[in-house]
CSV table of C-alpha atoms in Angstrom, one decimal:
chain,number,residue,atom,x,y,z
A,1,MET,CA,-23.9,-23.8,-45.6
A,2,THR,CA,-20.6,-23.4,-43.8
A,3,SER,CA,-17.9,-25.9,-44.8
A,4,PRO,CA,-15.8,-27.8,-42.2
A,5,THR,CA,-12.8,-25.7,-43.3
A,6,GLN,CA,-14.6,-22.5,-42.7
A,7,SER,CA,-15.8,-23.7,-39.3
A,8,ARG,CA,-12.3,-24.6,-38.3
A,9,ALA,CA,-11.0,-21.3,-39.5
A,10,ARG,CA,-13.6,-19.5,-37.4
A,11,ARG,CA,-12.8,-21.5,-34.3
A,12,SER,CA,-9.1,-20.9,-34.9
A,13,GLY,CA,-9.9,-17.1,-35.3
A,14,ARG,CA,-11.8,-17.1,-32.0
A,15,LYS,CA,-8.9,-18.9,-30.2
A,16,GLU,CA,-6.5,-16.3,-31.6
A,17,ARG,CA,-8.7,-13.4,-30.5
A,18,HIS,CA,-9.1,-14.9,-27.0
A,19,ALA,CA,-5.3,-15.5,-26.8
A,20,ARG,CA,-4.7,-11.9,-27.8
A,21,ARG,CA,-7.1,-10.7,-25.1
A,22,ALA,CA,-5.4,-12.9,-22.4
A,23,ALA,CA,-1.9,-11.9,-23.3
A,24,PRO,CA,-0.3,-9.1,-21.4
A,25,PRO,CA,-0.1,-5.8,-23.2
A,26,LYS,CA,3.1,-5.0,-25.1
A,27,VAL,CA,3.1,-1.6,-23.5
A,28,ASN,CA,1.6,-1.2,-20.0
A,29,PRO,CA,-0.9,1.6,-20.4
A,30,CYS,CA,-1.1,2.3,-16.6
A,31,PRO,CA,2.1,1.4,-14.7
A,32,PRO,CA,2.5,2.2,-11.0
A,33,GLY,CA,3.9,5.5,-10.1
A,34,GLN,CA,1.5,7.7,-11.9
A,35,PHE,CA,1.2,11.3,-10.7
A,36,GLY,CA,-1.6,12.3,-8.3
A,37,GLY,CA,-2.5,15.7,-6.8
A,38,GLN,CA,-5.5,16.5,-9.0
A,39,TYR,CA,-8.0,16.3,-6.1
A,40,LYS,CA,-7.6,19.1,-3.5
A,41,PRO,CA,-10.3,18.9,-0.9
A,42,LEU,CA,-8.5,21.7,1.1
A,43,SER,CA,-8.0,25.3,0.0
A,44,GLU,CA,-4.8,27.2,0.7
A,45,HIS,CA,-6.5,28.9,3.6
A,46,ASP,CA,-7.6,25.5,5.0
A,47,LEU,CA,-4.1,24.1,4.8
A,48,ASN,CA,-2.6,27.1,6.6
A,49,ALA,CA,-5.3,27.0,9.3
A,50,ILE,CA,-4.9,23.3,10.0
A,51,PHE,CA,-1.1,23.6,10.0
A,52,ASP,CA,-1.2,26.6,12.4
A,53,THR,CA,-3.6,24.7,14.8
A,54,ALA,CA,-1.2,21.7,14.7
A,55,LEU,CA,1.7,23.9,15.6
A,56,ARG,CA,-0.3,25.5,18.4
A,57,LEU,CA,-1.2,22.1,19.8
A,58,LEU,CA,2.5,21.0,19.8
A,59,ALA,CA,3.7,24.3,21.3
A,60,GLU,CA,1.1,24.9,23.9
A,61,LEU,CA,-0.3,21.4,24.8
A,62,GLY,CA,2.6,19.3,23.8
A,63,MET,CA,3.1,15.6,24.1
A,64,GLY,CA,2.4,13.4,27.2
A,65,GLU,CA,4.0,10.2,28.5
A,66,THR,CA,7.4,11.0,26.8
A,67,PRO,CA,10.0,8.3,27.7
A,68,ASP,CA,13.0,9.7,29.4
A,69,ARG,CA,15.5,8.9,26.6
A,70,LEU,CA,13.3,10.7,24.1
A,71,ALA,CA,12.5,13.6,26.5
A,72,LYS,CA,16.2,14.3,26.9
A,73,ALA,CA,16.8,14.3,23.1
A,74,LEU,CA,13.8,16.6,22.6
A,75,LEU,CA,14.9,19.0,25.4
A,76,ASP,CA,18.4,19.1,24.0
A,77,ALA,CA,17.0,20.1,20.6
A,78,GLY,CA,15.0,23.0,22.0
A,79,ALA,CA,11.8,21.5,23.4
A,80,THR,CA,10.6,22.7,26.9
A,81,ARG,CA,8.8,20.9,29.7
A,82,LEU,CA,5.5,22.0,31.2
A,83,GLY,CA,4.6,19.7,34.1
A,84,ASP,CA,4.6,16.2,32.7
A,85,ARG,CA,4.3,17.3,29.1
A,86,ILE,CA,7.0,18.1,26.5
A,87,LEU,CA,6.2,21.2,24.4
A,88,LEU,CA,7.6,21.3,20.9
A,89,PRO,CA,8.1,24.9,19.8
A,90,ARG,CA,7.3,26.1,16.3
A,91,THR,CA,10.9,26.7,15.6
A,92,LEU,CA,11.8,23.1,16.3
A,93,VAL,CA,9.0,21.8,14.1
A,94,ARG,CA,9.8,24.1,11.3
A,95,SER,CA,13.5,23.3,11.4
A,96,THR,CA,12.6,19.6,11.2
A,97,LEU,CA,10.4,20.2,8.2
A,98,ALA,CA,13.2,22.1,6.5
A,99,THR,CA,15.7,19.2,6.8
A,100,ALA,CA,13.4,16.2,6.5
A,101,PRO,CA,14.0,14.1,3.3
A,102,ARG,CA,11.6,15.0,0.5
A,103,THR,CA,12.1,11.8,-1.4
A,104,PHE,CA,14.0,8.6,-0.9
A,105,ARG,CA,14.3,5.2,-2.5
A,106,LEU,CA,12.4,2.3,-1.1
A,107,HIS,CA,14.6,-0.6,-2.1
A,108,GLY,CA,13.5,-4.0,-3.3
A,109,ARG,CA,15.9,-6.9,-3.0
A,110,ASP,CA,15.5,-7.0,-6.8
A,111,PRO,CA,16.6,-3.4,-7.8
A,112,SER,CA,14.1,-3.3,-10.6
A,113,ARG,CA,11.3,-3.5,-8.1
A,114,SER,CA,12.5,-0.5,-6.1
A,115,ILE,CA,10.4,2.6,-6.0
A,116,GLN,CA,11.0,6.3,-5.4
A,117,VAL,CA,8.9,7.7,-2.6
A,118,GLY,CA,7.8,11.3,-2.5
A,119,GLY,CA,6.7,14.1,-4.8
A,120,GLN,CA,3.4,13.3,-6.5
A,121,ARG,CA,4.0,9.7,-7.5
A,122,VAL,CA,1.3,7.2,-6.3
A,123,TYR,CA,1.9,3.6,-5.3
A,124,PHE,CA,-0.5,1.0,-4.0
A,125,GLY,CA,0.7,-1.5,-1.4
A,126,THR,CA,-0.4,-3.4,1.7
A,127,GLY,CA,-0.7,-3.0,5.4
A,128,GLY,CA,-2.9,-4.3,8.1
A,129,ALA,CA,-2.7,-6.9,10.8
A,130,ALA,CA,-5.7,-9.0,10.0
A,131,VAL,CA,-6.3,-11.8,12.5
A,132,GLN,CA,-8.8,-13.5,10.2
A,133,THR,CA,-8.4,-14.9,6.6
A,134,LEU,CA,-11.3,-15.4,4.2
A,135,ASP,CA,-10.7,-19.0,3.3
A,136,LEU,CA,-10.2,-19.6,-0.4
A,137,ASN,CA,-12.2,-22.8,-0.4
A,138,THR,CA,-14.9,-22.4,2.2
A,139,LYS,CA,-15.6,-18.6,1.7
A,140,GLN,CA,-15.7,-18.4,5.5
A,141,TYR,CA,-13.5,-16.4,7.9
A,142,ARG,CA,-11.0,-18.3,10.1
A,143,ALA,CA,-8.0,-17.4,12.2
A,144,SER,CA,-5.0,-16.3,10.1
A,145,THR,CA,-1.9,-18.5,10.2
A,146,LEU,CA,1.8,-18.4,9.2
A,147,GLN,CA,0.9,-20.5,6.2
A,148,ASP,CA,-1.6,-17.8,5.1
A,149,LEU,CA,1.1,-15.2,5.4
A,150,ARG,CA,3.4,-17.3,3.2
A,151,ASP,CA,0.6,-17.7,0.6
A,152,PHE,CA,-0.4,-14.0,0.6
A,153,THR,CA,3.3,-13.1,0.1
A,154,ARG,CA,3.9,-15.3,-2.9
A,155,LEU,CA,0.5,-14.4,-4.4
A,156,GLN,CA,1.2,-10.7,-4.4
A,157,ASP,CA,4.7,-11.4,-5.7
A,158,ARG,CA,3.0,-12.0,-9.0
A,159,LEU,CA,0.6,-9.0,-8.9
A,160,THR,CA,2.0,-6.0,-10.9
A,161,ASN,CA,0.2,-3.2,-9.3
A,162,ILE,CA,1.1,-4.0,-5.7
A,163,SER,CA,4.4,-2.1,-5.3
A,164,TRP,CA,5.4,-3.2,-1.9
A,165,PHE,CA,4.3,-5.7,0.6
A,166,THR,CA,3.7,-5.2,4.3
A,167,ARG,CA,2.6,-8.3,6.2
A,168,CYS,CA,-1.1,-8.2,5.8
A,169,CYS,CA,-2.1,-10.7,8.5
A,170,ILE,CA,-0.9,-11.9,11.9
A,171,ALA,CA,0.1,-15.5,12.3
A,172,THR,CA,-2.2,-16.2,15.2
A,173,ASP,CA,-0.8,-19.8,15.5
A,174,ILE,CA,2.5,-18.3,16.9
A,175,GLU,CA,2.1,-17.2,20.5
A,176,ASP,CA,5.7,-16.1,21.3
A,177,THR,CA,6.2,-12.5,20.1
A,178,PHE,CA,9.9,-13.0,19.2
A,179,LYS,CA,9.1,-16.1,17.1
A,180,LEU,CA,6.2,-14.2,15.5
A,181,ASP,CA,8.4,-11.2,14.5
A,182,VAL,CA,11.2,-13.5,13.3
A,183,ASN,CA,9.0,-15.8,11.2
A,184,THR,CA,7.1,-12.9,9.7
A,185,ALA,CA,10.3,-11.2,8.5
A,186,TYR,CA,11.6,-14.5,7.3
A,187,THR,CA,8.4,-15.2,5.3
A,188,LEU,CA,8.7,-11.8,3.5
A,189,LEU,CA,12.4,-12.4,2.8
A,190,LYS,CA,11.9,-15.9,1.3
A,191,ASN,CA,8.8,-15.2,-0.8
A,192,THR,CA,9.2,-11.8,-2.5
A,193,THR,CA,11.8,-9.5,-3.8
A,194,LYS,CA,9.6,-6.4,-3.6
A,195,PRO,CA,10.2,-3.7,-1.0
A,196,VAL,CA,8.7,-5.2,2.2
A,197,ALA,CA,7.7,-3.9,5.6
A,198,THR,CA,6.9,-5.4,9.0
A,199,ALA,CA,6.5,-4.5,12.6
A,200,PHE,CA,8.6,-5.2,15.7
A,201,THR,CA,6.9,-6.0,18.9
A,202,LEU,CA,9.9,-5.0,21.0
A,203,ALA,CA,13.1,-3.2,20.4
A,204,ASP,CA,15.2,-6.2,21.4
A,205,HIS,CA,13.8,-8.0,18.3
A,206,VAL,CA,15.3,-5.6,15.8
A,207,ALA,CA,19.0,-6.6,15.9
A,208,PRO,CA,18.5,-10.4,15.5
A,209,ILE,CA,16.2,-9.8,12.5
A,210,VAL,CA,18.7,-7.3,11.0
A,211,ASN,CA,21.3,-10.1,11.3
A,212,MET,CA,19.0,-12.3,9.3
A,213,LEU,CA,18.5,-9.6,6.7
A,214,ASP,CA,22.3,-9.1,6.5
A,215,VAL,CA,22.7,-12.8,5.6
A,216,ALA,CA,20.3,-12.4,2.7
A,217,ALA,CA,22.0,-9.1,1.7
A,218,GLY,CA,25.5,-10.5,1.6
A,219,GLY,CA,27.1,-10.2,4.9
A,220,PRO,CA,27.4,-8.1,8.2
A,221,GLY,CA,26.3,-4.5,7.6
A,222,ALA,CA,25.1,-5.1,4.1
A,223,PHE,CA,21.4,-4.6,4.8
A,224,SER,CA,22.0,-1.1,6.3
A,225,GLN,CA,23.8,-0.1,3.1
A,226,ARG,CA,20.7,-0.8,1.0
A,227,PRO,CA,17.7,-1.4,3.3
A,228,PHE,CA,14.9,-3.3,1.6
A,229,LEU,CA,12.7,-3.6,4.6
A,230,LYS,CA,11.0,-0.8,6.4
A,231,ALA,CA,9.3,-0.7,9.8
A,232,HIS,CA,5.8,0.2,10.6
A,233,ILE,CA,5.7,1.9,14.0
A,234,SER,CA,3.1,3.8,15.9
A,235,PRO,CA,5.2,5.9,18.3
A,236,VAL,CA,2.3,8.3,19.1
A,237,ILE,CA,-0.9,7.2,20.7
A,238,SER,CA,-3.9,9.5,20.2
A,239,PRO,CA,-4.6,11.8,21.8
A,240,MET,CA,-1.2,13.5,21.9
A,241,ARG,CA,1.1,11.1,23.8
A,242,TYR,CA,4.1,8.9,23.0
A,243,ALA,CA,4.1,5.1,23.3
A,244,GLU,CA,7.2,3.9,25.2
A,245,ASP,CA,7.6,0.5,23.5
A,246,ALA,CA,7.2,1.9,20.0
A,247,VAL,CA,9.6,4.8,20.8
A,248,ASP,CA,12.2,2.2,21.9
A,249,VAL,CA,11.6,0.3,18.6
A,250,THR,CA,12.1,3.6,16.7
A,251,PHE,CA,15.5,4.1,18.4
A,252,ALA,CA,16.5,0.5,17.4
A,253,CYS,CA,15.4,0.9,13.8
A,254,LEU,CA,17.2,4.1,13.3
A,255,GLU,CA,20.4,2.6,14.8
A,256,HIS,CA,20.2,-0.1,12.0
A,257,ASN,CA,19.2,2.4,9.2
A,258,ILE,CA,15.8,0.9,8.8
A,259,PRO,CA,13.4,3.3,7.0
A,260,VAL,CA,10.3,3.9,9.1
A,261,SER,CA,6.6,4.5,8.5
A,262,CYS,CA,5.6,6.4,11.6
A,263,ILE,CA,1.8,5.8,11.7
A,264,THR,CA,-0.7,8.0,13.4
A,265,ALA,CA,-4.1,6.2,13.5
A,266,ALA,CA,-6.5,8.4,15.5
A,267,GLN,CA,-10.2,7.7,15.3
A,268,ALA,CA,-12.7,10.5,14.7
A,269,GLY,CA,-15.0,11.0,17.6
A,270,ALA,CA,-13.1,8.7,19.9
A,271,THR,CA,-9.4,9.6,20.1
A,272,ALA,CA,-9.7,12.8,18.0
A,273,PRO,CA,-12.4,15.4,17.3
A,274,ALA,CA,-15.4,14.3,15.4
A,275,THR,CA,-15.2,17.4,13.2
A,276,LEU,CA,-13.1,16.7,10.1
A,277,ALA,CA,-11.1,19.9,10.4
A,278,GLY,CA,-10.4,19.3,14.1
A,279,PHE,CA,-9.4,15.8,13.4
A,280,LEU,CA,-7.0,16.8,10.7
A,281,ALA,CA,-5.4,19.4,13.0
A,282,GLN,CA,-4.8,16.9,15.9
A,283,SER,CA,-3.7,14.1,13.6
A,284,LEU,CA,-1.3,16.4,11.8
A,285,ALA,CA,0.2,17.5,15.1
A,286,GLU,CA,0.7,13.9,16.2
A,287,THR,CA,2.4,12.9,13.0
A,288,LEU,CA,4.6,15.9,13.2
A,289,ALA,CA,5.5,14.8,16.7
A,290,SER,CA,6.8,11.5,15.2
A,291,LEU,CA,8.8,13.4,12.6
A,292,VAL,CA,10.4,15.6,15.3
A,293,MET,CA,11.2,12.5,17.3
A,294,VAL,CA,13.0,10.9,14.3
A,295,HIS,CA,14.8,14.2,13.6
A,296,VAL,CA,16.2,14.6,17.1
A,297,ILE,CA,17.3,10.9,17.2
A,298,LYS,CA,18.8,10.8,13.7
A,299,PRO,CA,18.5,13.9,11.5
A,300,GLY,CA,17.7,13.2,7.9
A,301,HIS,CA,16.5,9.7,8.4
A,302,PRO,CA,13.9,8.5,5.8
A,303,MET,CA,10.4,8.5,7.3
A,304,ILE,CA,7.1,8.0,5.6
A,305,PHE,CA,4.8,10.7,7.0
A,306,SER,CA,2.0,8.2,7.7
A,307,ASN,CA,-1.0,10.3,8.8
A,308,TRP,CA,-3.9,7.9,8.6
A,309,PRO,CA,-7.2,9.4,9.6
A,310,LEU,CA,-9.6,6.7,10.7
A,311,VAL,CA,-13.3,6.8,11.4
A,312,ILE,CA,-15.7,5.1,13.8
A,313,ASP,CA,-19.4,4.6,13.4
A,314,LEU,CA,-20.5,7.1,16.1
A,315,ARG,CA,-23.7,5.1,16.7
A,316,THR,CA,-21.9,1.9,17.7
A,317,GLY,CA,-18.2,2.8,18.2
A,318,ALA,CA,-17.1,0.3,15.6
A,319,PHE,CA,-14.2,1.1,13.3
A,320,THR,CA,-15.3,1.7,9.8
A,321,GLY,CA,-13.0,1.6,6.8
A,322,GLY,CA,-15.4,2.6,4.0
A,323,GLY,CA,-17.4,5.7,3.3
A,324,GLY,CA,-17.2,9.3,2.2
A,325,GLU,CA,-15.7,10.5,5.4
A,326,ILE,CA,-12.7,8.2,5.3
A,327,ALA,CA,-12.3,9.0,1.6
A,328,VAL,CA,-12.1,12.8,2.1
A,329,LEU,CA,-10.0,12.6,5.3
A,330,ASN,CA,-7.3,10.5,3.8
A,331,ALA,CA,-7.3,12.6,0.6
A,332,ALA,CA,-6.9,15.7,2.8
A,333,SER,CA,-4.1,14.0,4.7
A,334,ALA,CA,-2.3,13.3,1.5
A,335,GLN,CA,-2.8,16.9,0.4
A,336,LEU,CA,-1.4,18.2,3.7
A,337,SER,CA,1.7,16.0,3.6
A,338,ASN,CA,2.4,16.9,0.0
A,339,TRP,CA,1.9,20.6,0.8
A,340,LEU,CA,4.5,20.2,3.5
A,341,GLY,CA,6.8,18.4,1.0
A,342,LEU,CA,6.9,15.2,2.9
A,343,PRO,CA,6.7,11.6,1.6
A,344,SER,CA,3.1,10.7,2.4
A,345,GLY,CA,1.4,7.6,3.5
A,346,VAL,CA,-2.4,7.2,3.9
A,347,ALA,CA,-4.8,4.3,4.3
A,348,ALA,CA,-7.6,3.5,1.8
A,349,SER,CA,-9.6,0.6,0.4
A,350,MET,CA,-10.4,-0.7,3.9
A,351,THR,CA,-13.9,-1.9,3.1
A,352,ASP,CA,-16.3,-2.9,5.9
A,353,ALA,CA,-17.7,-5.6,3.6
A,354,LYS,CA,-17.2,-9.2,4.6
A,355,ALA,CA,-18.0,-10.6,1.2
A,356,LEU,CA,-16.8,-9.6,-2.3
A,357,ASP,CA,-20.0,-7.8,-3.1
A,358,ALA,CA,-21.3,-4.4,-4.2
A,359,GLN,CA,-20.4,-2.8,-0.9
A,360,TYR,CA,-16.9,-4.1,-1.3
A,361,GLY,CA,-16.4,-2.7,-4.8
A,362,ALA,CA,-18.0,0.7,-4.0
A,363,GLU,CA,-16.1,1.4,-0.8
A,364,LYS,CA,-12.7,0.2,-2.1
A,365,ALA,CA,-13.0,2.1,-5.4
A,366,MET,CA,-14.2,5.4,-3.8
A,367,THR,CA,-11.7,5.6,-1.0
A,368,SER,CA,-8.6,4.4,-3.0
A,369,LEU,CA,-9.4,6.6,-6.0
A,370,ALA,CA,-9.8,9.7,-3.7
A,371,ALA,CA,-6.4,9.0,-2.0
A,372,ALA,CA,-4.7,8.5,-5.3
A,373,LEU,CA,-6.1,11.6,-6.9
A,374,ALA,CA,-5.0,13.6,-3.9
A,375,GLY,CA,-1.4,12.3,-4.5
A,376,GLY,CA,-0.9,9.9,-1.6
A,377,ASN,CA,2.6,8.5,-2.2
A,378,LEU,CA,2.1,5.2,-0.5
A,379,ILE,CA,-1.5,4.0,-0.1
A,380,TYR,CA,-1.6,1.4,2.6
A,381,GLU,CA,-4.2,-1.2,3.3
A,382,SER,CA,-5.3,-0.9,-0.3
A,383,SER,CA,-4.9,-4.5,-1.3
A,384,GLY,CA,-6.7,-7.6,0.1
A,385,MET,CA,-8.1,-6.0,3.2
A,386,MET,CA,-11.7,-6.6,4.2
A,387,ALA,CA,-14.1,-6.6,7.2
A,388,SER,CA,-12.9,-3.3,8.6
A,389,LEU,CA,-9.3,-4.6,8.6
A,390,LEU,CA,-10.2,-7.6,10.6
A,391,GLY,CA,-10.0,-9.9,7.6
A,392,VAL,CA,-7.9,-10.4,4.4
A,393,SER,CA,-8.8,-12.3,1.3
A,394,PHE,CA,-6.8,-14.0,-1.5
A,395,GLU,CA,-9.5,-13.1,-4.1
A,396,ALA,CA,-9.5,-9.5,-2.9
A,397,PHE,CA,-5.8,-9.3,-3.7
A,398,VAL,CA,-6.5,-10.2,-7.3
A,399,LEU,CA,-9.5,-7.9,-7.7
A,400,ASP,CA,-7.7,-5.0,-6.0
A,401,ASP,CA,-4.7,-5.4,-8.3
A,402,GLU,CA,-7.0,-4.9,-11.3
A,403,MET,CA,-8.7,-2.0,-9.6
A,404,HIS,CA,-5.4,-0.3,-9.1
A,405,ALA,CA,-4.7,-0.5,-12.8
A,406,HIS,CA,-7.9,1.4,-13.5
A,407,THR,CA,-6.9,4.0,-10.9
A,408,TYR,CA,-3.5,4.4,-12.5
A,409,ARG,CA,-5.1,4.8,-15.8
A,410,ALA,CA,-7.4,7.5,-14.5
A,411,LEU,CA,-4.3,9.3,-12.9
A,412,ARG,CA,-2.5,9.2,-16.2
A,413,GLY,CA,-5.1,11.4,-17.7
A,414,VAL,CA,-5.3,12.7,-21.2
A,415,GLU,CA,-2.2,13.4,-23.3
A,416,VAL,CA,-3.0,16.2,-25.7
A,417,THR,CA,-0.5,16.1,-28.6
A,418,PRO,CA,-0.9,16.9,-32.3
A,419,GLU,CA,-0.8,13.2,-33.1
A,420,ASN,CA,-3.4,12.4,-30.4
A,421,LEU,CA,-5.7,15.1,-31.5
A,422,GLY,CA,-6.0,13.1,-34.7
A,423,PHE,CA,-7.0,15.7,-37.2
A,424,ASP,CA,-5.7,13.7,-40.1
A,425,ALA,CA,-7.2,10.5,-38.8
A,426,ILE,CA,-10.6,12.1,-38.5
A,427,CYS,CA,-10.5,13.4,-42.0
A,428,GLU,CA,-9.3,10.0,-43.4
A,429,ALA,CA,-12.1,8.2,-41.6
A,430,ILE,CA,-14.8,10.6,-42.7
A,431,MET,CA,-13.7,10.6,-46.3
A,432,GLY,CA,-12.9,6.9,-46.4
A,433,GLU,CA,-14.5,4.0,-44.5
A,434,GLY,CA,-16.7,6.2,-42.3
A,435,HIS,CA,-15.4,4.7,-39.0
A,436,PHE,CA,-12.2,4.3,-37.1
A,437,LEU,CA,-12.1,0.5,-36.6
A,438,GLY,CA,-8.9,-1.0,-37.8
A,439,GLY,CA,-7.3,2.3,-38.7
A,440,ALA,CA,-3.6,3.0,-38.0
A,441,HIS,CA,-4.5,5.7,-35.5
A,442,THR,CA,-6.8,3.4,-33.6
A,443,LEU,CA,-4.3,0.5,-33.6
A,444,SER,CA,-1.5,2.7,-32.3
A,445,ALA,CA,-3.7,3.8,-29.4
A,446,MET,CA,-5.2,0.5,-28.7
A,447,GLU,CA,-2.6,-0.8,-26.2
A,448,ARG,CA,-0.9,2.4,-25.4
A,449,ASP,CA,-4.0,4.2,-24.1
A,450,TYR,CA,-6.4,1.5,-22.9
A,451,PHE,CA,-6.3,-1.0,-20.1
A,452,TYR,CA,-8.1,-4.3,-20.7
A,453,PRO,CA,-9.3,-6.0,-17.5
A,454,GLY,CA,-8.9,-9.7,-17.0
A,455,ILE,CA,-11.4,-10.1,-14.1
A,456,ALA,CA,-14.1,-7.6,-15.0
A,457,ASP,CA,-16.6,-9.1,-17.5
A,458,ARG,CA,-17.3,-7.3,-20.7
A,459,ASP,CA,-19.1,-10.0,-22.6
A,460,THR,CA,-22.7,-9.8,-23.8
A,461,PRO,CA,-25.3,-11.2,-21.4
A,462,LYS,CA,-25.7,-14.3,-23.7
A,463,THR,CA,-22.0,-15.0,-23.9
A,464,TRP,CA,-21.7,-14.5,-20.1
A,465,GLU,CA,-24.6,-17.0,-19.5
A,466,ASP,CA,-23.1,-19.5,-21.9
A,467,LYS,CA,-19.8,-19.4,-19.8
A,468,GLY,CA,-21.8,-20.3,-16.7
A,469,ALA,CA,-22.6,-16.7,-15.5
A,470,PRO,CA,-19.4,-16.4,-13.5
A,471,ASP,CA,-19.2,-13.6,-10.9
A,472,ALA,CA,-16.0,-11.7,-10.0
A,473,TRP,CA,-15.5,-13.6,-6.8
A,474,SER,CA,-15.3,-16.9,-8.6
A,475,VAL,CA,-13.1,-15.6,-11.4
A,476,ALA,CA,-10.7,-14.0,-8.9
A,477,ARG,CA,-10.6,-17.2,-6.9
A,478,THR,CA,-9.6,-19.2,-10.0
A,479,LYS,CA,-6.8,-16.8,-10.7
A,480,ALA,CA,-5.6,-16.7,-7.1
A,481,GLN,CA,-5.6,-20.4,-6.9
A,482,ALA,CA,-3.7,-20.7,-10.2
A,483,ILE,CA,-1.0,-18.4,-8.9
A,484,LEU,CA,-0.7,-20.3,-5.6
A,485,ASP,CA,-0.5,-23.6,-7.4
A,486,GLU,CA,2.2,-22.5,-9.8
A,487,HIS,CA,4.3,-19.8,-8.0
A,488,HIS,CA,6.5,-21.2,-5.3
A,489,PRO,CA,9.4,-18.8,-5.1
A,490,ASN,CA,12.4,-19.2,-2.8
A,491,TYR,CA,14.5,-16.1,-2.8
A,492,LEU,CA,17.0,-17.4,-0.3
A,493,THR,CA,19.9,-19.6,-1.4
A,494,PRO,CA,20.3,-22.9,0.4
A,495,ASP,CA,23.4,-21.6,2.2
A,496,HIS,CA,21.6,-18.4,3.3
A,497,ASP,CA,18.6,-20.4,4.5
A,498,LYS,CA,20.8,-22.8,6.5
A,499,ASP,CA,22.7,-19.9,8.1
A,500,ILE,CA,19.4,-18.2,9.1
A,501,ARG,CA,17.9,-21.3,10.5
A,502,ALA,CA,21.0,-21.9,12.6
A,503,ARG,CA,20.7,-18.4,14.1
A,504,LEU,CA,16.9,-18.1,14.6
A,505,PRO,CA,13.8,-20.1,15.5
A,506,ILE,CA,12.4,-20.5,12.0
A,507,LEU,CA,9.2,-22.5,12.0
């Protein structure tokens, strides 16, 4: 019969074990910034063929609808005109590639949160412009609001594996585009110190927002010395033409030294060829056209080469964010960008699922792992996005953050060293206890080499049932709600906030 003292000791032991499980690891076994590049869907011949076709498209077909100011800059740099199209010769494209930055620092307002973009390092972050939010309480979709953006910003501020934050939803409760752009940037500024990104509807919106960023950075001109916000711009509209408003925004951003992600977002079978090879050739040409544009405006300016191949369901014409095609296309895009030596941006984890279900998990894991293994430097849309980018979810942010940890652990791979090979440990176990549990070799590897999930359930069926048979959705909701209840950052001083509110229409 068990004595009361023994029972208390067992309960105490269980509490200690649970506490150890819940505590963060002493050494993070899978930090962001692991190296990709292991998955290469394209051969060297494929890479050259796609690149050559892209160069031919730019040199022989060129770009349409080029705004006059950009056309002049391109022509002065060596482009030629053919009717109403601007042709970009191979020499201009190659000279751009030779001088474009290979790496650069993406600053956070907190320097410890800055990241180095380029090479083979992989970072997961956000993107998207979801107009609907999956409500944390009702589990139904509704229109996204400014309050949702605030809540998403402060939620991800506590999630380790989301390395930068782009506004993930549109505040549909703000109709005026200037107020929308201003309040979006203000929300990012106030609620996180990670690197952030936003979009500018019009070029005229850039300068006032930079003035706000200067206030937070310490004074006039301070932001441009260490820019902690980048712009998402789509200056090329598929197929093969420039977008005047976005080009104007690009000029304004470069004037204020704002790093840019120039995003090409063609859709296979609609605005680009349905064949994957043809799609990659056109999409590469269009993203190169953005790079040339940046180069002729301001040589050497940091640009994320954001070649995002997107797919539609050819039966219905609906955008689809999950599936094998999107996985291999974005992996191939990352491989192409890295092969060219450019900081790469791709999109992954854009599930078509509306609920946090099996479809959600399969599509997110498959597409994000493929992009990471291929070496995408910045993997956009990878956190929180659902419903083919129409929706965003608080619970998804939490689940995706854990998924990224597993991906980083896979990228880290196997470290083969004399110590890790464990010859002596194997001998000691065989000649001693006959197992490795509790051995020094096991204990040293326990936290260094293994990631222990906090959301995924590893209990026995009986233990899981005794706990109420919770699913991942409910566990993630509990964690998301706990962060939102507890974490209320304000990264602006009262004086800075007062100054900004005096200048701009902060809601």
